[in-house]
Tab-separated table of C-alpha atoms and ligand atoms in Angstrom:
chain	number	residue	atom	x	y	z
A	27	MET	CA	-23.016	19.881	10.565
A	28	ALA	CA	-23.398	16.712	7.640
A	29	THR	CA	-22.074	13.136	9.025
A	30	ILE	CA	-21.159	10.693	6.563
A	31	LYS	CA	-20.357	7.017	7.451
A	32	ALA	CA	-17.807	4.849	7.054
A	33	ALA	CA	-16.705	1.270	7.060
A	34	ILE	CA	-13.428	-0.454	8.049
A	35	LEU	CA	-13.396	-3.889	6.124
A	36	GLY	CA	-10.391	-5.857	7.862
A	37	PHE	CA	-9.694	-4.492	11.260
A	38	GLY	CA	-5.979	-6.223	11.583
A	39	THR	CA	-2.797	-3.823	11.681
A	40	VAL	CA	-4.143	-1.371	8.915
A	41	GLY	CA	-7.905	-1.303	9.678
A	42	GLN	CA	-7.055	-0.561	13.498
A	43	GLY	CA	-4.958	2.174	12.474
A	44	ILE	CA	-7.608	3.765	10.638
A	45	TYR	CA	-10.014	4.007	13.376
A	46	HIS	CA	-7.149	5.272	15.749
A	47	ILE	CA	-6.184	7.954	13.464
A	48	LEU	CA	-10.022	8.431	12.380
A	49	ASN	CA	-10.516	8.855	16.381
A	50	GLU	CA	-7.336	11.071	17.205
A	51	LYS	CA	-8.060	13.335	14.414
A	52	ARG	CA	-11.613	13.532	14.502
A	53	GLU	CA	-12.267	17.137	15.558
A	54	GLU	CA	-9.156	18.680	12.867
A	55	LEU	CA	-10.490	16.406	10.277
A	56	LYS	CA	-14.215	17.660	11.111
A	57	ASN	CA	-13.071	21.587	11.026
A	58	LYS	CA	-10.862	20.751	7.798
A	59	LEU	CA	-13.301	19.179	5.916
A	60	GLY	CA	-16.763	20.445	7.689
A	61	ILE	CA	-18.142	16.927	7.517
A	62	GLU	CA	-18.226	14.502	10.549
A	63	LEU	CA	-17.252	11.147	10.048
A	64	GLU	CA	-18.551	8.173	12.084
A	65	VAL	CA	-17.045	4.598	11.562
A	66	ALA	CA	-20.253	2.797	11.481
A	67	LYS	CA	-19.132	-0.755	10.801
A	68	ILE	CA	-16.192	-2.821	10.992
A	69	LEU	CA	-16.087	-6.111	9.009
A	70	VAL	CA	-13.966	-8.895	9.852
A	71	THR	CA	-14.192	-12.882	9.517
A	72	ASP	CA	-14.664	-13.472	13.272
A	73	ALA	CA	-16.842	-10.821	14.714
A	74	SER	CA	-17.134	-12.665	18.281
A	75	ARG	CA	-13.036	-11.279	18.979
A	76	GLU	CA	-13.099	-7.708	20.120
A	77	ARG	CA	-9.661	-6.030	19.015
A	78	VAL	CA	-10.273	-2.707	20.112
A	79	PRO	CA	-12.205	-1.831	22.981
A	80	GLY	CA	-15.325	-0.066	22.407
A	81	THR	CA	-16.088	-1.614	19.139
A	82	ALA	CA	-18.067	-4.732	19.686
A	83	HIS	CA	-21.103	-3.152	18.651
A	84	LEU	CA	-19.923	-1.865	15.155
A	85	MET	CA	-18.342	-5.501	14.183
A	86	THR	CA	-20.093	-7.522	11.609
A	87	THR	CA	-18.952	-10.875	9.103
A	88	SER	CA	-21.727	-9.307	7.118
A	89	MET	CA	-20.993	-7.034	3.762
A	90	GLU	CA	-24.854	-6.511	3.156
A	91	GLU	CA	-25.143	-5.616	6.481
A	92	VAL	CA	-22.484	-3.145	5.428
A	93	LEU	CA	-24.317	-1.733	2.538
A	94	ALA	CA	-27.097	-1.737	4.567
A	95	GLU	CA	-26.254	0.561	7.202
A	96	SER	CA	-28.007	3.846	5.955
A	97	GLY	CA	-25.972	7.025	5.267
A	98	MET	CA	-22.541	4.619	4.446
A	99	GLN	CA	-20.601	6.589	2.093
A	100	VAL	CA	-17.139	5.655	2.335
A	101	VAL	CA	-15.524	1.994	2.507
A	102	PHE	CA	-11.866	1.736	3.701
A	103	GLU	CA	-10.816	-2.052	2.747
A	104	ALA	CA	-7.367	-3.363	4.368
A	105	ILE	CA	-8.309	-7.132	4.316
A	106	VAL	CA	-6.229	-9.746	2.373
A	107	ASN	CA	-6.256	-11.206	-1.384
A	108	GLU	CA	-8.453	-10.134	-4.338
A	109	GLU	CA	-11.156	-12.287	-3.004
A	110	PRO	CA	-13.772	-11.334	-1.209
A	111	ALA	CA	-12.096	-7.838	-1.167
A	112	TYR	CA	-12.866	-6.917	-5.186
A	113	SER	CA	-16.342	-8.023	-5.035
A	114	TYR	CA	-17.068	-6.110	-1.848
A	115	LEU	CA	-15.368	-2.781	-3.232
A	116	LYS	CA	-17.503	-3.476	-6.432
A	117	ARG	CA	-20.786	-3.430	-4.603
A	118	ALA	CA	-19.770	-0.568	-2.546
A	119	VAL	CA	-18.962	1.517	-5.635
A	120	GLU	CA	-21.881	0.209	-7.096
A	121	HIS	CA	-23.740	1.311	-3.825
A	122	LYS	CA	-22.064	4.838	-4.645
A	123	CYS	CA	-19.381	4.597	-1.856
A	124	HIS	CA	-16.385	6.274	-2.353
A	125	VAL	CA	-13.535	3.231	-1.816
A	126	ILE	CA	-10.146	3.734	-0.409
A	127	THR	CA	-7.682	0.040	-0.543
A	128	ALA	CA	-4.551	-1.109	0.783
A	129	ASN	CA	-4.764	-3.878	-0.855
A	130	LYS	CA	-2.261	-4.605	-3.488
A	131	VAL	CA	-2.664	-8.145	-4.096
A	132	MET	CA	-6.320	-7.185	-5.433
A	133	PHE	CA	-5.435	-3.725	-6.786
A	134	ALA	CA	-2.849	-4.663	-8.942
A	135	LYS	CA	-4.950	-7.182	-11.078
A	136	ARG	CA	-8.066	-5.316	-10.440
A	137	GLY	CA	-7.511	-1.600	-9.893
A	138	LEU	CA	-8.211	-0.409	-13.818
A	139	GLU	CA	-11.553	-2.257	-13.677
A	140	LEU	CA	-12.704	-0.943	-10.228
A	141	GLN	CA	-11.449	2.578	-11.209
A	142	ASP	CA	-13.875	2.523	-14.049
A	143	LEU	CA	-16.487	1.574	-12.266
A	144	ALA	CA	-15.835	3.966	-9.826
A	145	LYS	CA	-16.082	6.772	-12.594
A	146	ALA	CA	-19.270	5.549	-13.765
A	147	ASN	CA	-20.802	5.567	-10.387
A	148	GLY	CA	-19.900	9.138	-9.628
A	149	VAL	CA	-17.299	8.292	-6.615
A	150	PHE	CA	-13.846	8.058	-6.194
A	151	VAL	CA	-10.912	5.285	-5.351
A	152	GLY	CA	-8.135	5.825	-3.157
A	153	PHE	CA	-5.355	3.134	-3.360
A	154	GLU	CA	-2.025	5.573	-1.959
A	155	ALA	CA	-1.574	2.917	0.673
A	156	THR	CA	-1.321	-0.152	-1.639
A	157	THR	CA	2.332	1.193	-2.748
A	158	ALA	CA	5.052	1.966	-0.505
A	159	GLY	CA	3.323	2.292	2.873
A	160	GLY	CA	3.559	5.867	4.066
A	161	VAL	CA	5.427	6.990	0.970
A	162	PRO	CA	3.070	9.554	-0.894
A	163	VAL	CA	4.151	8.269	-4.372
A	164	ILE	CA	0.961	7.458	-6.080
A	165	LYS	CA	-0.348	11.456	-5.468
A	166	THR	CA	3.063	12.521	-6.212
A	167	MET	CA	2.825	10.467	-9.365
A	168	LYS	CA	-0.253	11.612	-10.664
A	169	ASN	CA	0.810	15.461	-9.650
A	170	ILE	CA	3.853	15.044	-11.728
A	171	LEU	CA	2.097	12.704	-14.488
A	172	LEU	CA	0.094	16.119	-15.265
A	173	VAL	CA	3.126	17.550	-16.873
A	174	ASN	CA	5.862	15.205	-17.166
A	175	ASP	CA	6.251	11.662	-18.563
A	176	VAL	CA	7.701	9.070	-16.602
A	177	SER	CA	9.881	6.768	-18.506
A	178	ARG	CA	11.473	4.235	-15.890
A	179	ILE	CA	10.358	3.499	-11.756
A	180	GLN	CA	13.132	1.516	-9.764
A	181	GLY	CA	12.693	1.158	-6.091
A	182	VAL	CA	12.708	-0.814	-2.715
A	183	LEU	CA	9.058	-1.446	-2.482
A	184	ASN	CA	8.835	-3.980	0.063
A	185	GLY	CA	9.406	-2.899	3.617
A	186	THR	CA	9.731	-6.830	5.103
A	187	CYS	CA	12.487	-7.522	2.632
A	188	ASN	CA	14.445	-4.635	3.442
A	189	TYR	CA	13.648	-4.876	7.127
A	190	ILE	CA	15.273	-8.544	7.020
A	191	LEU	CA	18.009	-7.835	5.109
A	192	THR	CA	18.791	-4.876	6.883
A	193	LYS	CA	18.904	-6.523	10.148
A	194	MET	CA	20.938	-9.733	8.787
A	195	ARG	CA	23.550	-7.301	7.920
A	196	ALA	CA	23.878	-4.723	10.815
A	197	GLU	CA	22.759	-7.150	13.372
A	198	GLY	CA	23.665	-10.327	12.194
A	199	TRP	CA	20.277	-11.772	12.732
A	200	SER	CA	19.201	-14.935	11.059
A	201	PHE	CA	16.765	-14.699	8.123
A	202	ASP	CA	13.800	-16.242	10.547
A	203	THR	CA	14.541	-13.784	13.664
A	204	ALA	CA	14.334	-10.746	11.276
A	205	LEU	CA	11.192	-12.255	9.617
A	206	LYS	CA	9.271	-12.969	13.104
A	207	GLU	CA	10.242	-9.469	14.126
A	208	ALA	CA	8.987	-7.901	10.733
A	209	GLN	CA	5.421	-9.741	11.878
A	210	SER	CA	5.455	-8.662	15.244
A	211	LEU	CA	5.925	-5.385	14.253
A	212	GLY	CA	2.847	-5.703	11.835
A	213	TYR	CA	5.242	-5.275	8.552
A	214	ALA	CA	5.053	-8.947	6.984
A	215	GLU	CA	1.555	-9.986	5.919
A	216	ALA	CA	0.350	-13.104	8.655
A	217	ASP	CA	0.945	-15.307	5.160
A	218	PRO	CA	4.650	-13.770	4.472
A	219	TYR	CA	4.937	-15.609	1.321
A	220	ASN	CA	4.226	-12.805	-1.002
A	221	ASP	CA	6.748	-10.287	0.992
A	222	ILE	CA	9.707	-12.642	0.994
A	223	SER	CA	8.670	-14.130	-2.491
A	224	GLY	CA	9.162	-10.673	-4.333
A	225	GLN	CA	5.358	-11.041	-5.259
A	226	ASP	CA	4.566	-8.019	-3.034
A	227	ALA	CA	6.700	-5.767	-4.761
A	228	PHE	CA	6.015	-7.179	-8.241
A	229	LYS	CA	2.275	-6.232	-7.378
A	230	LYS	CA	3.031	-2.738	-6.597
A	231	LEU	CA	5.328	-2.040	-9.207
A	232	MET	CA	2.382	-3.146	-11.612
A	233	ILE	CA	0.312	-0.775	-9.860
A	234	LEU	CA	3.120	1.722	-10.577
A	235	SER	CA	3.238	0.843	-14.362
A	236	ALA	CA	-0.726	0.947	-15.081
A	237	LEU	CA	-0.373	4.510	-13.056
A	238	ALA	CA	2.574	5.665	-15.200
A	239	PHE	CA	2.121	3.968	-19.021
A	240	GLY	CA	-1.254	3.300	-18.696
A	241	GLU	CA	-0.695	-0.497	-18.837
A	242	GLN	CA	1.223	-3.390	-16.753
A	243	PRO	CA	3.962	-5.774	-18.914
A	244	ASP	CA	2.420	-9.203	-19.581
A	245	TRP	CA	2.800	-10.425	-15.759
A	246	ALA	CA	4.162	-13.672	-16.955
A	247	ASP	CA	7.134	-12.115	-18.726
A	248	VAL	CA	8.535	-10.461	-15.706
A	249	ASP	CA	11.350	-12.320	-13.826
A	250	VAL	CA	10.267	-12.051	-9.917
A	251	ILE	CA	12.572	-13.585	-7.374
A	252	GLY	CA	12.848	-12.835	-3.842
A	253	ILE	CA	15.198	-12.890	-0.738
A	254	ASP	CA	14.058	-16.111	0.686
A	255	SER	CA	17.480	-17.718	-1.036
A	256	ILE	CA	19.911	-14.985	0.493
A	257	SER	CA	21.421	-16.863	3.319
A	258	ALA	CA	23.455	-14.782	6.324
A	259	SER	CA	26.878	-15.697	4.884
A	260	GLN	CA	26.235	-14.400	1.877
A	261	VAL	CA	25.176	-10.969	3.513
A	262	ARG	CA	28.574	-11.208	5.583
A	263	GLU	CA	30.617	-11.443	2.706
A	264	ALA	CA	28.600	-8.504	0.568
A	265	CYS	CA	29.340	-6.600	3.544
A	266	GLU	CA	32.886	-7.112	3.871
A	267	LYS	CA	33.205	-6.158	0.393
A	268	GLY	CA	31.465	-2.468	1.152
A	269	LEU	CA	27.923	-4.070	-0.484
A	270	ARG	CA	24.572	-4.101	0.605
A	271	TYR	CA	21.731	-6.015	-0.724
A	272	ARG	CA	18.600	-4.497	-1.789
A	273	HIS	CA	15.360	-5.932	-3.297
A	274	VAL	CA	14.942	-3.982	-6.298
A	275	ALA	CA	11.470	-3.575	-8.193
A	276	GLU	CA	12.052	-2.045	-11.794
A	277	VAL	CA	9.966	-1.031	-15.014
A	278	GLU	CA	10.829	0.775	-17.776
A	279	LYS	CA	8.870	1.972	-20.886
A	280	LEU	CA	11.687	1.081	-23.816
A	281	THR	CA	11.493	3.888	-26.796
A	282	ASN	CA	9.900	1.220	-29.050
A	283	GLY	CA	6.997	1.506	-26.339
A	284	LYS	CA	7.287	-1.836	-25.003
A	285	ILE	CA	7.567	-1.862	-21.058
A	286	VAL	CA	9.790	-4.162	-19.249
A	287	ALA	CA	9.875	-5.416	-15.598
A	288	LYS	CA	12.224	-7.286	-13.119
A	289	VAL	CA	12.028	-7.969	-9.342
A	290	GLY	CA	14.887	-9.131	-7.111
A	291	PRO	CA	17.586	-9.004	-5.374
A	292	GLN	CA	20.852	-6.766	-6.097
A	293	LEU	CA	24.352	-5.774	-4.698
A	294	VAL	CA	24.429	-1.681	-4.281
A	295	ASP	CA	27.505	0.119	-3.660
A	296	LYS	CA	27.790	3.122	-1.418
A	297	GLU	CA	27.215	5.322	-4.596
A	298	HIS	CA	24.560	3.760	-5.315
A	299	PRO	CA	20.835	5.771	-4.271
A	300	LEU	CA	19.482	2.742	-2.440
A	301	TYR	CA	22.602	2.374	-0.353
A	302	PRO	CA	21.619	4.242	2.721
A	303	VAL	CA	17.866	3.397	2.305
A	304	ASP	CA	17.396	0.823	5.708
A	305	ASP	CA	15.178	-1.065	7.844
A	306	VAL	CA	11.448	-0.607	7.182
A	307	PHE	CA	12.269	1.974	4.585
A	308	ASN	CA	10.747	1.964	0.912
A	309	ALA	CA	12.301	4.421	-1.922
A	310	VAL	CA	10.577	5.196	-5.168
A	311	ALA	CA	13.027	7.001	-8.259
A	312	LEU	CA	10.928	8.302	-10.775
A	313	GLU	CA	12.457	8.998	-14.099
A	314	THR	CA	10.975	11.992	-15.729
A	315	ASN	CA	11.395	14.169	-18.840
A	316	TYR	CA	11.126	17.752	-17.335
A	317	ILE	CA	11.669	16.931	-13.646
A	318	GLY	CA	15.188	14.245	-14.214
A	319	THR	CA	15.175	11.652	-11.215
A	320	LEU	CA	12.722	12.370	-8.120
A	321	THR	CA	13.551	9.808	-5.449
A	322	LEU	CA	11.045	9.613	-2.768
A	323	VAL	CA	12.498	7.649	0.569
A	324	GLY	CA	10.120	6.856	3.761
A	325	PRO	CA	8.409	3.899	6.105
A	326	GLY	CA	6.842	1.388	3.194
A	327	ALA	CA	4.931	-0.697	6.180
A	328	GLY	CA	3.410	-0.222	9.440
A	329	MET	CA	0.011	0.570	10.955
A	330	TYR	CA	0.194	4.425	11.251
A	331	PRO	CA	2.432	5.334	8.083
A	332	THR	CA	-0.129	3.262	6.422
A	333	ALA	CA	-3.050	4.041	7.899
A	334	SER	CA	-2.692	7.565	7.756
A	335	VAL	CA	-1.911	7.392	3.997
A	336	MET	CA	-5.414	6.215	3.717
A	337	VAL	CA	-7.209	8.576	6.065
A	338	GLU	CA	-5.595	11.151	3.276
A	339	ASP	CA	-7.434	9.862	0.601
A	340	TYR	CA	-10.316	10.221	2.385
A	341	ALA	CA	-9.469	13.994	2.924
A	342	GLU	CA	-8.804	14.358	-0.381
A	343	ILE	CA	-11.830	12.801	-1.572
A	344	ILE	CA	-14.511	14.585	0.433
A	345	GLY	CA	-12.536	17.755	-0.538
A	346	LYS	CA	-12.806	17.252	-4.006
A	347	ARG	CA	-16.272	16.146	-3.581
A	348	ALA	CA	-17.070	19.302	-1.652
A	349	GLY	CA	-15.075	21.383	-4.954
A	350	PHE	CA	-11.989	22.622	-2.429
A	351	VAL	CA	-8.533	21.520	-1.799
A	352	VAL	CA	-7.514	20.451	1.480
A	353	THR	CA	-4.986	22.424	3.004
A	354	ILE	CA	-3.335	22.484	6.487
B	410	NDP	P1	-3.909	-8.360	9.012
B	410	NDP	O1	-4.010	-9.451	8.954
B	410	NDP	O2	-3.347	-7.737	10.395
B	410	NDP	O3	-5.582	-8.051	9.198
B	410	NDP	C1	-6.520	-8.334	8.369
B	410	NDP	C2	-7.538	-8.279	8.424
B	410	NDP	O4	-8.665	-8.440	7.495
B	410	NDP	C3	-8.097	-9.011	9.816
B	410	NDP	O5	-8.828	-8.155	10.772
B	410	NDP	C4	-8.921	-10.557	9.039
B	410	NDP	O6	-9.617	-10.758	9.876
B	410	NDP	C5	-9.449	-9.428	7.863
B	410	NDP	N1	-10.171	-10.516	6.844
B	410	NDP	C6	-8.989	-11.087	6.430
B	410	NDP	N2	-9.980	-11.885	5.171
B	410	NDP	C7	-11.456	-11.854	4.922
B	410	NDP	C8	-12.370	-11.545	4.926
B	410	NDP	N3	-12.417	-12.871	3.784
B	410	NDP	N4	-13.558	-10.892	4.752
B	410	NDP	C9	-13.628	-10.002	5.920
B	410	NDP	N5	-12.532	-9.941	6.673
B	410	NDP	C10	-11.285	-10.430	6.408
B	410	NDP	O7	-3.321	-7.419	7.275
B	410	NDP	P2	-2.995	-5.858	7.603
B	410	NDP	O8	-3.669	-4.843	8.160
B	410	NDP	O9	-1.196	-5.995	7.722
B	410	NDP	O10	-2.965	-5.902	6.014
B	410	NDP	C11	-4.462	-5.393	5.357
B	410	NDP	C12	-4.236	-5.320	4.045
B	410	NDP	O11	-3.655	-3.934	4.083
B	410	NDP	C13	-3.227	-6.377	3.073
B	410	NDP	O12	-4.117	-6.262	1.994
B	410	NDP	C14	-2.059	-5.724	3.021
B	410	NDP	O13	-1.199	-6.325	1.911
B	410	NDP	C15	-2.227	-4.469	3.219
B	410	NDP	N6	-0.879	-3.435	3.446
B	410	NDP	C16	-0.441	-4.017	4.523
B	410	NDP	C17	0.411	-3.034	5.233
B	410	NDP	C18	1.121	-3.290	6.463
B	410	NDP	O14	2.333	-2.629	7.054
B	410	NDP	N7	0.561	-4.468	7.383
B	410	NDP	C19	1.005	-1.727	4.318
B	410	NDP	C20	0.284	-1.483	3.322
B	410	NDP	C21	-0.606	-2.346	2.629
B	410	NDP	P3	-10.108	-11.349	11.442
B	410	NDP	O15	-9.559	-10.270	12.384
B	410	NDP	O16	-11.286	-11.822	11.850
B	410	NDP	O17	-8.858	-12.745	10.828
B	411	HSE	N1	3.956	-6.475	3.773
B	411	HSE	C1	4.144	-5.532	3.180
B	411	HSE	C2	5.754	-5.097	3.520
B	411	HSE	C3	3.312	-4.451	3.830
B	411	HSE	O1	6.375	-5.323	4.104
B	411	HSE	O2	5.985	-3.911	2.373
B	411	HSE	C4	2.949	-2.722	2.827
B	411	HSE	O3	2.619	-3.028	1.826
């Protein structure tokens, strides 16, 4: 049986999740895909620290070393920020590796460029994990867009914000306590600024806009408001009135073709579809011409939900390459 080699760039919450799932599902994936996958390199900033027992010999800080590994064909990317992530993936694609990323900061800005480059090099880019964690919104959109037009997208796209707002309301926790817990659960980024300022949801919304409409609005025209200014007393008062805060991202293509978007907290009542979406859950409602409104709900962050969709991307890519559809 053929063996292909993979690298994992970044070995924090998501990177370790990929490694665990690839090990746990090794036999099943091998049987379904007819290919053995070996994780041959793991790229981090500090290779002296073994995060998972038995991986010390795989660790490196050098992308040259990753690409020099013979038989390297798949690169999973779970590091943070636009650079060096984009440059690493560009090099991987030029090296004819398929790439699978969770990095929305990079992908919101450079995703179209990366996909064009991948096409020119005959490889695939998987990006399901960039948006809404374990919720399969990217593959669903790709599928429905074959026939439907999407006119509007509305959703809760940041698990950390939703978790914090839920815990403040339901448990009476302070903002800081809820944020600390979201960090310890692996939902919030190490630097949570993007989460709580709304920038993370904004980047995800821009990825969805590019997919739905083939373009994004001018970033400078989008109002982005976070949850950092919502106080415990505001949450309590809303609750007494039967309302809940949700951090909502929305983008719409107007009839004149202009794309407009906004991101910020909203108060919703119990009739609103986002009212019951609690904890780390995300929800994405897609308004389409033929289906009507389609809403997807599920865990928006965390090690296993996120890593599992990246491994699914891998299975789909390998299946496509071999010319078959992977089924269970
Ligand atoms: P972590 O902070 O847990 O891990 C980040 C990893 O990236 C670390 O291993 C770090 O190395 C490594 N890293 C950072 N910068 C570099 C660099 N310049 N070169 C090499 N390695 C680097 O982050 P997460 O796992 O939570 O997130 C990873 C990515 O996935 C992010 O882009 C995030 O937005 C995205 N994401 C996260 C989700 C989640 O639920 N956590 C869900 C969906 C997407 P070292 O260990 O040496 O510091
Ligand atoms: N920090 C992000 C969130 C991770 O809380 O939604 C998932 O992209």
